[in-house]
Amino acid sequence: MPTTNEKEERRKSYKKKCKNTSELRRRRVEVSMKIRKAKKAEQILKQRNVTSFDEEDCLFPEQQKAGAAPIMPMTFVDTDPGTSTIDRNVELELKPLGREMLLEERNPPIDEVIERGNIPLTVELLARDENSTLQFETACALSNIASGSSEQTKAVVEGGAIPAFIALLSSQHPQISEQAVSALGNIADAGPLYGDSLIKCNVVPTLLSPVTPQTPVGFLCKITWTLRNLCRNKNPHPPMEAVLQILPALIKLLHYDDKDMLSATCWAMSYLTNGSNDCIDVVVNTGIVERLVQLLASEELAILTSALRTIGNIVTGTDFQTQVAINCGVLSVLPQLLRHRKQSIQKEAAWVLSNIAAGPSQQIQQMINCGLLPPLVEVLSKGDLEAQKEAVCAVTNYTIGGTVEQVVQLVLCGVMAPLLNLLTCKDSKVTLAIFDAISKIFMAAEELGEVEKLCFLVEELGGLESIEALQTHENHMVYRAALALIKQYFSSEEDEDKDGVAGR
C-alpha cells in the first residue's frame, strides 16, 4: 500500500491546478530511498552475484533470476613466499567475503572486517596487476561490501576505493574491468553523495570508454546500470557537464534489444528529465523522444514503465517540450495505455494525459482528435482509486484550458456521472479538484444558455444529493465549494430570501 507521504508527493506532480509549482517535479525521491533501504538486506544477497566470466550473463544485480547461468567459483591462488604477513592476513580476510559465502549467508562478517581497519589495505590489493585472480577477488569482495549499508559503503569509499576502481576500468582483463563497473555502480547506488563523489573523480569518460558496438551485452548492462545510478542523483542533480557526457551513450544504449538494458537506460533518462525545464530541454534536443515513444508499445512491463515515466517528465515541461512529445506520437499510444491490463500503467498514463491537458486548447484539441476522451472517462469510471485521482486532475486541467466547445465534447462523452460519483472520495484535494471541474463545466453551460439542462443532468445522476451532503464536510474549503455551487445554480429566489432573513 502506498504511504501517505507517497500519495502527497504524487498529488503535487501536476501542472497548473493539480500541481504545486514550487515542487514541480519532486516526487518519489524520498520514498524511493526508503524502499531501497528497506530492501537492502535482500538486495545485498543479489548484488553479490554481479560478475561472471560468462559474457552472456547480462542481468543486473537486482534482477538476477532463478535459472540464470551459474557463477563459477573463484578461489585465491597461494600467496607467493615473498608476500608480507600483512598482505597475507588481508587475503585471508577476503576469503569469507568471497562470492560463494556471500551468496549463501545473510549476515557475512563484513562489519568485522571494517572494524579491524583492513579496508584500506584491501584497496591496495586492487593495484596488484601481477596477480589478476587476487585482483578480481578483491574487487568482488569490495563491491559486495559497497552494496551493503550506508556505513559499509562509506568505509569502502573512505578506504580510497573509488580511484582504484576507476583505474581498473582500463584493465586488460575484461572480467576485472567489468567487476570494477559493478563496484562503482554499487557505490553510486548508495545515494547522491557517493554519485557526486564519483563524478568529481571524473568517472564518466573512463566508464564510457568501453561502450562500443563490440562490447559484450553483459558488460554493457552493467555499465548501463551504473549510469542509471549516477543519473538518479536529485540533490544535487548531476552537473550538466556530466549529463552532456552521459547522454550520447544513453542514446546508443536505447537502440539495443536487451530488455534490462533498455529499462535501465529509460530510468536514467527519467532521472535526467526529472528536473528543471533546462534539464528536459537537454534531453529533448537530442532527438531521442521519438525512440522513447516507440518503447511505449513494448510488451515488457519494465521497459514500458520506465519509458512512460520519462515521457511523463517531459510533458511536465513547457508547452513546446510537450508538443515535441505530441509530434512524436505519444497521443496515439495513450488510449491503449489507459486501457492497459496493469492498473499502475493506467495511472501513469492518466498522469501523462493530465499534464498534456494542462496545455493550450490546441493541444487539448489534439487529445480529442486522437480519441482520448472515451478512455479517460473509462478510467474515471472503472479505474482503481489512484488512477481515478489522476483522471480527475486530467479532467480539471482540461476544463481550465479548454474552449467551451471542447468542454461540451467532454460532457457528451459522459464525464459527469463518474465525476459526480467521485465526490464521495475521502481525499479533500480530489473533491476540490472535482468542484473546480464542475464549476468550469457550468461556466461553459452559462455561455451556451444551457444551465437548466445541466442542472437537470446533475440532479438526474444523483449529484445534487452528493453536493448537498458535502455542506457538512469537515474541510471548510470543501463545504464552502459545495455551498457556493448550490447557491449559484440550484437555489431558487425564495431560498435565497430565506437565507438572507436567517443571516439578519
XYZ file of C-alpha atoms in Angstrom:
504
model
C 0.000 0.000 0.000
C 1.357 3.478 -0.817
C 2.242 5.606 2.169
C 0.581 8.927 2.976
C 3.787 10.755 2.040
C 3.941 8.991 -1.321
C 0.341 9.948 -2.097
C 1.018 13.546 -1.084
C 4.064 13.727 -3.375
C 2.035 12.223 -6.187
C -0.696 14.818 -5.852
C 1.881 17.568 -6.273
C 3.027 16.212 -9.632
C 0.781 18.148 -11.986
C 0.959 21.308 -13.974
C -1.484 24.112 -13.187
C -4.386 23.355 -10.858
C -3.280 19.944 -9.724
C 0.329 20.824 -9.058
C 2.285 22.778 -6.509
C 4.587 24.645 -8.898
C 7.315 25.120 -6.314
C 7.735 21.346 -6.287
C 7.053 20.788 -9.988
C 8.861 17.518 -10.500
C 9.666 16.483 -6.963
C 8.178 13.028 -6.402
C 9.106 9.662 -5.084
C 12.708 10.627 -4.279
C 12.417 10.223 -0.525
C 10.090 7.255 -0.885
C 12.444 5.559 -3.347
C 15.336 5.926 -0.934
C 13.267 4.396 1.870
C 12.226 1.498 -0.322
C 15.816 0.824 -1.381
C 16.992 0.887 2.213
C 14.157 -1.396 3.312
C 15.139 -3.933 0.664
C 18.877 -3.617 1.258
C 19.324 -6.880 3.148
C 17.718 -8.815 0.310
C 19.479 -6.711 -2.309
C 22.906 -7.424 -0.853
C 22.441 -11.135 -1.499
C 21.511 -10.415 -5.110
C 24.128 -7.792 -5.790
C 26.907 -10.139 -4.794
C 26.188 -12.118 -7.922
C 27.495 -9.298 -10.047
C 30.214 -10.679 -12.224
C 30.824 -13.789 -14.216
C 33.341 -14.736 -16.793
C 30.319 -15.718 -18.887
C 29.770 -12.703 -21.145
C 26.138 -13.677 -21.713
C 25.258 -13.152 -18.060
C 23.773 -9.680 -18.552
C 21.378 -9.496 -15.621
C 21.552 -6.531 -13.318
C 22.441 -7.189 -9.691
C 18.884 -6.562 -8.536
C 17.428 -8.620 -11.379
C 19.205 -11.971 -11.038
C 16.841 -14.785 -11.922
C 16.493 -18.385 -10.950
C 17.878 -20.374 -13.819
C 20.479 -17.801 -14.827
C 23.911 -19.078 -15.765
C 25.657 -20.222 -12.563
C 28.582 -18.205 -11.271
C 31.802 -20.151 -11.489
C 33.525 -20.104 -8.090
C 36.915 -18.415 -7.879
C 39.451 -19.002 -5.142
C 42.665 -17.300 -4.142
C 45.914 -18.562 -5.533
C 48.531 -19.494 -2.954
C 50.357 -16.488 -1.672
C 53.860 -16.056 -3.010
C 56.572 -16.763 -0.441
C 57.698 -13.150 -0.658
C 54.311 -11.737 0.273
C 54.266 -9.788 3.510
C 52.405 -11.027 6.574
C 50.067 -8.031 6.377
C 49.138 -8.801 2.770
C 48.561 -12.437 3.583
C 46.326 -11.503 6.503
C 44.291 -9.245 4.243
C 43.942 -12.055 1.726
C 42.681 -14.331 4.459
C 40.219 -11.632 5.490
C 38.815 -11.677 1.950
C 38.139 -15.401 1.867
C 34.943 -15.270 3.939
C 33.824 -12.366 1.737
C 34.145 -14.380 -1.469
C 31.118 -14.791 -3.654
C 30.299 -18.328 -2.565
C 29.847 -17.498 1.098
C 28.215 -14.144 0.435
C 25.637 -15.840 -1.723
C 24.933 -18.432 0.960
C 24.906 -16.315 4.118
C 22.629 -13.436 5.007
C 24.977 -11.967 7.574
C 28.560 -12.297 6.300
C 31.272 -10.847 8.542
C 31.516 -7.508 6.705
C 31.385 -5.316 9.798
C 34.133 -7.321 11.448
C 36.450 -6.675 8.510
C 35.638 -2.947 8.624
C 36.150 -2.722 12.396
C 39.593 -4.254 12.097
C 40.557 -1.368 9.780
C 41.606 -3.574 6.874
C 39.602 -1.874 4.115
C 42.467 0.489 3.084
C 44.866 -2.478 2.948
C 42.333 -4.404 0.903
C 42.004 -1.489 -1.518
C 45.761 -1.588 -2.047
C 45.408 -5.129 -3.418
C 43.396 -3.727 -6.335
C 46.666 -2.416 -7.761
C 48.298 -5.894 -7.854
C 48.362 -6.243 -11.635
C 50.750 -9.194 -11.367
C 48.067 -11.341 -9.706
C 44.840 -11.000 -11.679
C 42.973 -13.617 -9.660
C 43.693 -11.847 -6.396
C 42.832 -8.537 -8.030
C 39.495 -9.879 -9.231
C 38.550 -11.441 -5.885
C 39.487 -8.230 -4.085
C 37.311 -6.203 -6.434
C 34.473 -8.658 -5.939
C 34.723 -8.538 -2.135
C 34.878 -4.730 -2.017
C 31.967 -4.495 -4.421
C 29.952 -6.729 -2.121
C 30.798 -4.566 0.883
C 29.851 -1.418 -1.052
C 26.439 -2.936 -1.814
C 25.651 -3.072 1.894
C 24.564 -0.410 4.338
C 25.492 3.260 4.086
C 28.196 2.797 6.691
C 29.674 -0.135 4.782
C 29.681 1.841 1.535
C 31.251 4.762 3.367
C 34.048 2.525 4.654
C 34.881 1.391 1.115
C 34.866 4.948 -0.242
C 36.923 6.347 2.623
C 39.365 3.497 2.102
C 40.238 5.000 -1.285
C 38.347 2.522 -3.465
C 36.875 4.991 -5.973
C 40.109 5.948 -7.785
C 41.303 2.352 -7.522
C 38.165 1.036 -9.214
C 38.314 3.746 -11.870
C 41.855 2.642 -12.653
C 40.620 -0.958 -13.015
C 38.156 0.099 -15.722
C 41.171 0.095 -18.052
C 42.312 -3.389 -17.013
C 43.438 -5.716 -19.799
C 41.257 -8.407 -18.182
C 37.596 -7.828 -19.158
C 36.265 -9.662 -16.090
C 38.199 -7.321 -13.799
C 37.055 -4.124 -15.513
C 33.507 -5.497 -15.529
C 33.712 -6.136 -11.791
C 35.017 -2.600 -11.305
C 31.947 -1.271 -13.130
C 29.674 -3.240 -10.797
C 31.536 -1.921 -7.765
C 31.191 1.674 -8.948
C 27.510 1.022 -9.617
C 27.051 -0.207 -6.049
C 28.768 2.903 -4.721
C 26.597 5.196 -6.865
C 23.521 3.291 -5.703
C 24.194 4.345 -2.098
C 22.948 7.890 -2.717
C 23.691 11.273 -4.293
C 26.671 11.969 -2.044
C 28.550 8.985 -3.451
C 27.370 9.545 -7.011
C 28.630 13.100 -6.769
C 31.976 11.814 -5.476
C 32.278 9.514 -8.490
C 31.511 12.323 -10.917
C 34.048 14.596 -9.228
C 36.627 11.841 -9.752
C 35.855 12.101 -13.493
C 34.453 8.580 -13.667
C 32.174 9.211 -16.653
C 34.704 9.334 -19.534
C 36.520 6.215 -18.327
C 33.231 4.408 -17.668
C 32.010 5.165 -21.174
C 35.199 4.204 -22.983
C 34.182 0.512 -23.317
C 30.802 1.402 -24.870
C 31.348 0.250 -28.456
C 29.421 -1.998 -30.866
C 31.892 -4.764 -29.980
C 31.283 -4.621 -26.222
C 29.558 -7.775 -24.903
C 25.948 -7.216 -23.861
C 26.660 -8.379 -20.312
C 29.310 -5.717 -19.860
C 27.059 -3.059 -21.405
C 24.274 -3.995 -18.997
C 26.492 -3.305 -16.003
C 27.677 -0.011 -17.489
C 24.042 0.974 -18.078
C 23.105 0.066 -14.504
C 25.941 2.224 -13.185
C 24.960 5.145 -15.422
C 21.405 4.834 -14.162
C 22.609 5.118 -10.576
C 24.723 8.166 -11.426
C 21.768 9.881 -13.114
C 19.454 9.186 -10.181
C 21.087 11.908 -8.075
C 18.462 14.516 -7.266
C 20.018 16.732 -4.613
C 22.272 17.729 -6.185
C 21.458 16.873 -9.783
C 24.387 15.532 -11.798
C 26.366 18.502 -13.141
C 25.462 19.476 -16.691
C 28.975 18.629 -17.870
C 28.491 15.024 -16.738
C 24.976 14.882 -18.242
C 26.305 16.011 -21.614
C 28.933 13.254 -21.435
C 26.401 10.581 -20.466
C 23.605 11.402 -22.917
C 25.304 10.225 -26.153
C 25.982 6.837 -24.551
C 22.385 6.545 -23.309
C 21.112 7.302 -26.802
C 23.225 4.454 -28.206
C 22.050 2.090 -25.465
C 18.393 2.881 -26.217
C 18.789 1.161 -29.583
C 19.818 -2.240 -28.191
C 17.262 -5.032 -27.891
C 18.173 -6.220 -24.390
C 15.185 -5.569 -22.118
C 17.205 -4.977 -18.940
C 19.479 -2.532 -20.711
C 16.527 -0.668 -22.207
C 14.755 -0.480 -18.861
C 17.820 0.870 -17.050
C 18.518 3.364 -19.839
C 14.951 4.668 -19.742
C 15.154 5.035 -15.960
C 18.370 7.008 -16.418
C 16.539 9.241 -18.893
C 13.665 9.654 -16.454
C 16.038 10.868 -13.742
C 17.664 13.349 -16.120
C 14.257 14.766 -17.110
C 13.047 14.933 -13.506
C 14.404 18.420 -13.062
C 14.105 21.920 -14.438
C 12.866 22.727 -17.916
C 16.507 23.256 -18.886
C 17.245 19.632 -17.951
C 14.288 18.466 -20.017
C 15.451 20.609 -22.910
C 18.866 18.947 -22.994
C 17.215 15.538 -23.431
C 14.563 16.741 -25.889
C 17.194 18.407 -28.084
C 18.970 15.068 -28.620
C 16.016 13.901 -30.732
C 15.536 10.799 -28.565
C 11.861 11.454 -27.737
C 10.675 9.555 -30.805
C 12.548 6.446 -29.679
C 11.078 6.773 -26.180
C 7.571 6.950 -27.652
C 8.303 3.823 -29.705
C 9.170 1.994 -26.490
C 5.698 2.761 -25.121
C 4.499 -0.046 -27.375
C 6.770 -2.568 -25.631
C 5.167 -5.646 -24.106
C 7.894 -5.703 -21.453
C 6.448 -4.009 -18.388
C 9.865 -2.831 -17.145
C 10.573 -1.030 -20.427
C 7.063 0.383 -20.729
C 7.006 1.727 -17.163
C 10.368 3.473 -17.385
C 9.727 4.915 -20.859
C 6.303 6.177 -19.770
C 7.806 7.854 -16.725
C 10.351 9.630 -18.935
C 7.671 10.872 -21.338
C 5.618 11.936 -18.329
C 8.503 14.034 -17.046
C 8.969 15.635 -20.452
C 5.331 16.756 -20.699
C 5.576 18.442 -17.295
C 7.811 20.947 -19.026
C 6.977 23.809 -21.358
C 4.225 23.700 -23.969
C 6.939 23.401 -26.619
C 8.500 20.386 -24.903
C 5.055 18.819 -24.569
C 4.413 19.453 -28.260
C 7.606 17.605 -29.163
C 6.215 14.512 -27.416
C 2.867 15.004 -29.194
C 4.593 15.343 -32.560
C 6.428 12.080 -31.868
C 3.088 10.273 -31.494
C 2.531 9.968 -27.752
C -1.195 10.756 -28.033
C -1.780 7.852 -30.405
C -0.290 5.434 -27.844
C -2.074 6.717 -24.744
C -5.560 5.241 -25.464
C -4.259 1.687 -25.240
C -2.202 2.547 -22.148
C -5.271 3.994 -20.415
C -6.883 0.594 -21.046
C -3.802 -1.425 -20.079
C -4.302 -4.572 -18.010
C -1.979 -3.193 -15.319
C -3.587 -0.526 -13.170
C -0.185 1.033 -12.497
C 0.170 1.736 -16.227
C -3.339 3.217 -16.354
C -2.381 5.537 -13.506
C 0.866 6.647 -15.168
C -0.891 7.165 -18.498
C -3.593 9.287 -16.825
C -0.856 11.335 -15.143
C 0.826 11.921 -18.514
C -2.520 12.934 -20.004
C -3.252 15.327 -17.121
C -0.108 17.279 -17.917
C -0.866 17.382 -21.627
C -4.399 18.569 -20.776
C -2.809 21.432 -18.851
C -1.555 22.847 -22.124
C -3.255 25.276 -24.541
C -6.533 24.496 -26.298
C -4.636 23.473 -29.449
C -3.029 20.568 -27.567
C -6.387 19.698 -25.988
C -7.862 19.511 -29.477
C -5.126 17.083 -30.463
C -6.175 14.938 -27.495
C -9.733 14.945 -28.802
C -8.631 14.114 -32.341
C -6.680 11.097 -31.065
C -9.778 9.704 -29.348
C -8.533 10.164 -25.785
C -11.769 11.341 -24.147
C -13.595 7.959 -24.047
C -10.687 6.039 -22.437
C -10.155 8.907 -19.989
C -13.797 8.685 -18.908
C -13.397 4.897 -18.610
C -10.522 5.338 -16.169
C -12.602 7.861 -14.250
C -15.430 5.293 -14.092
C -13.680 1.955 -13.685
C -10.049 2.538 -12.760
C -8.665 1.929 -9.304
C -8.750 4.871 -6.910
C -5.201 6.057 -7.657
C -5.822 6.025 -11.415
C -9.136 7.808 -10.868
C -7.373 10.578 -8.955
C -5.022 11.104 -11.890
C -8.003 11.143 -14.255
C -9.744 13.771 -12.107
C -6.743 16.046 -12.495
C -6.738 15.432 -16.236
C -10.406 16.471 -16.415
C -9.818 19.520 -14.210
C -6.895 20.711 -16.311
C -8.891 20.047 -19.468
C -11.801 22.207 -18.290
C -9.443 25.014 -17.265
C -7.643 25.243 -20.618
C -10.325 24.012 -22.990
C -12.709 26.080 -25.060
C -16.477 25.974 -24.463
C -16.877 23.601 -27.414
C -14.157 21.306 -26.050
C -15.800 21.228 -22.617
C -19.106 20.306 -24.266
C -17.414 17.399 -26.039
C -16.145 16.140 -22.688
C -19.674 16.289 -21.233
C -21.060 14.457 -24.267
C -18.535 11.673 -23.604
C -20.267 11.031 -20.260
C -17.821 12.646 -17.842
C -20.469 13.963 -15.428
C -21.594 10.624 -13.948
C -18.163 9.342 -12.812
C -17.119 12.857 -11.803
C -20.128 13.224 -9.505
C -19.704 9.691 -8.155
C -16.172 10.532 -7.037
C -17.434 13.359 -4.822
C -17.647 10.698 -2.117
C -13.845 10.264 -2.266
C -12.226 10.732 1.146
C -9.456 12.868 -0.331
C -10.361 16.544 0.098
C -7.939 17.681 -2.605
C -9.574 15.380 -5.140
C -13.013 16.626 -4.090
C -11.919 20.232 -4.537
C -10.464 19.413 -7.974
C -13.828 17.892 -8.944
C -15.634 21.056 -7.811
C -13.236 23.099 -9.955
C -14.073 20.948 -12.977
C -17.839 21.088 -12.336
C -17.688 24.872 -11.932
C -15.884 25.215 -15.273
C -18.485 22.986 -16.921
C -21.274 25.165 -15.524
C -19.478 28.270 -16.805
C -19.449 26.735 -20.280
C -23.165 25.952 -19.919
C -23.828 29.581 -18.967
C -22.183 30.795 -22.157
C -24.422 28.473 -24.153
C -27.570 29.203 -22.139
C -27.792 25.557 -21.077
C -27.516 25.872 -17.291
C -31.001 24.498 -16.642
C -30.289 21.436 -18.760
C -27.011 20.823 -16.919
C -28.709 21.229 -13.531
C -31.278 18.638 -14.558
C -28.482 16.252 -15.608
C -26.710 16.686 -12.257
C -29.943 16.010 -10.339
C -30.806 13.038 -12.555
C -27.394 11.482 -11.835
C -27.833 11.928 -8.075
C -25.103 14.521 -7.975
C -27.105 17.157 -6.153
C -27.530 14.897 -3.135
C -23.782 14.322 -3.035
C -23.095 18.049 -3.284
C -25.596 18.840 -0.538
C -24.046 16.216 1.732
C -20.675 17.932 1.394
C -22.048 21.084 3.007
C -21.306 19.396 6.327
C -17.802 18.291 5.354
C -15.101 18.779 7.992
C -12.853 20.550 5.490
C -14.043 24.173 5.332
C -12.833 24.581 1.721
C -14.930 21.592 0.640
C -18.146 22.727 2.303
C -17.680 26.270 1.020
C -17.240 24.961 -2.529
C -20.380 22.829 -2.175
C -22.369 25.723 -0.723
C -21.215 28.106 -3.452
C -22.227 25.710 -6.219
C -25.671 25.125 -4.730
C -26.292 28.834 -4.155
C -25.257 29.757 -7.666
C -27.037 27.079 -9.667
C -29.522 25.155 -7.533
C -31.128 27.727 -5.195
C -34.418 29.404 -6.023
C -35.037 33.096 -5.289
C -37.291 32.055 -2.388
C -34.428 30.012 -0.860
C -32.073 32.960 -1.231
C -34.573 35.262 0.509
C -34.844 32.821 3.403
C -31.071 32.674 3.672
C -30.955 36.441 3.752
C -33.538 36.623 6.572
C -31.695 33.948 8.507
C -28.497 35.914 8.064
C -30.069 39.032 9.561
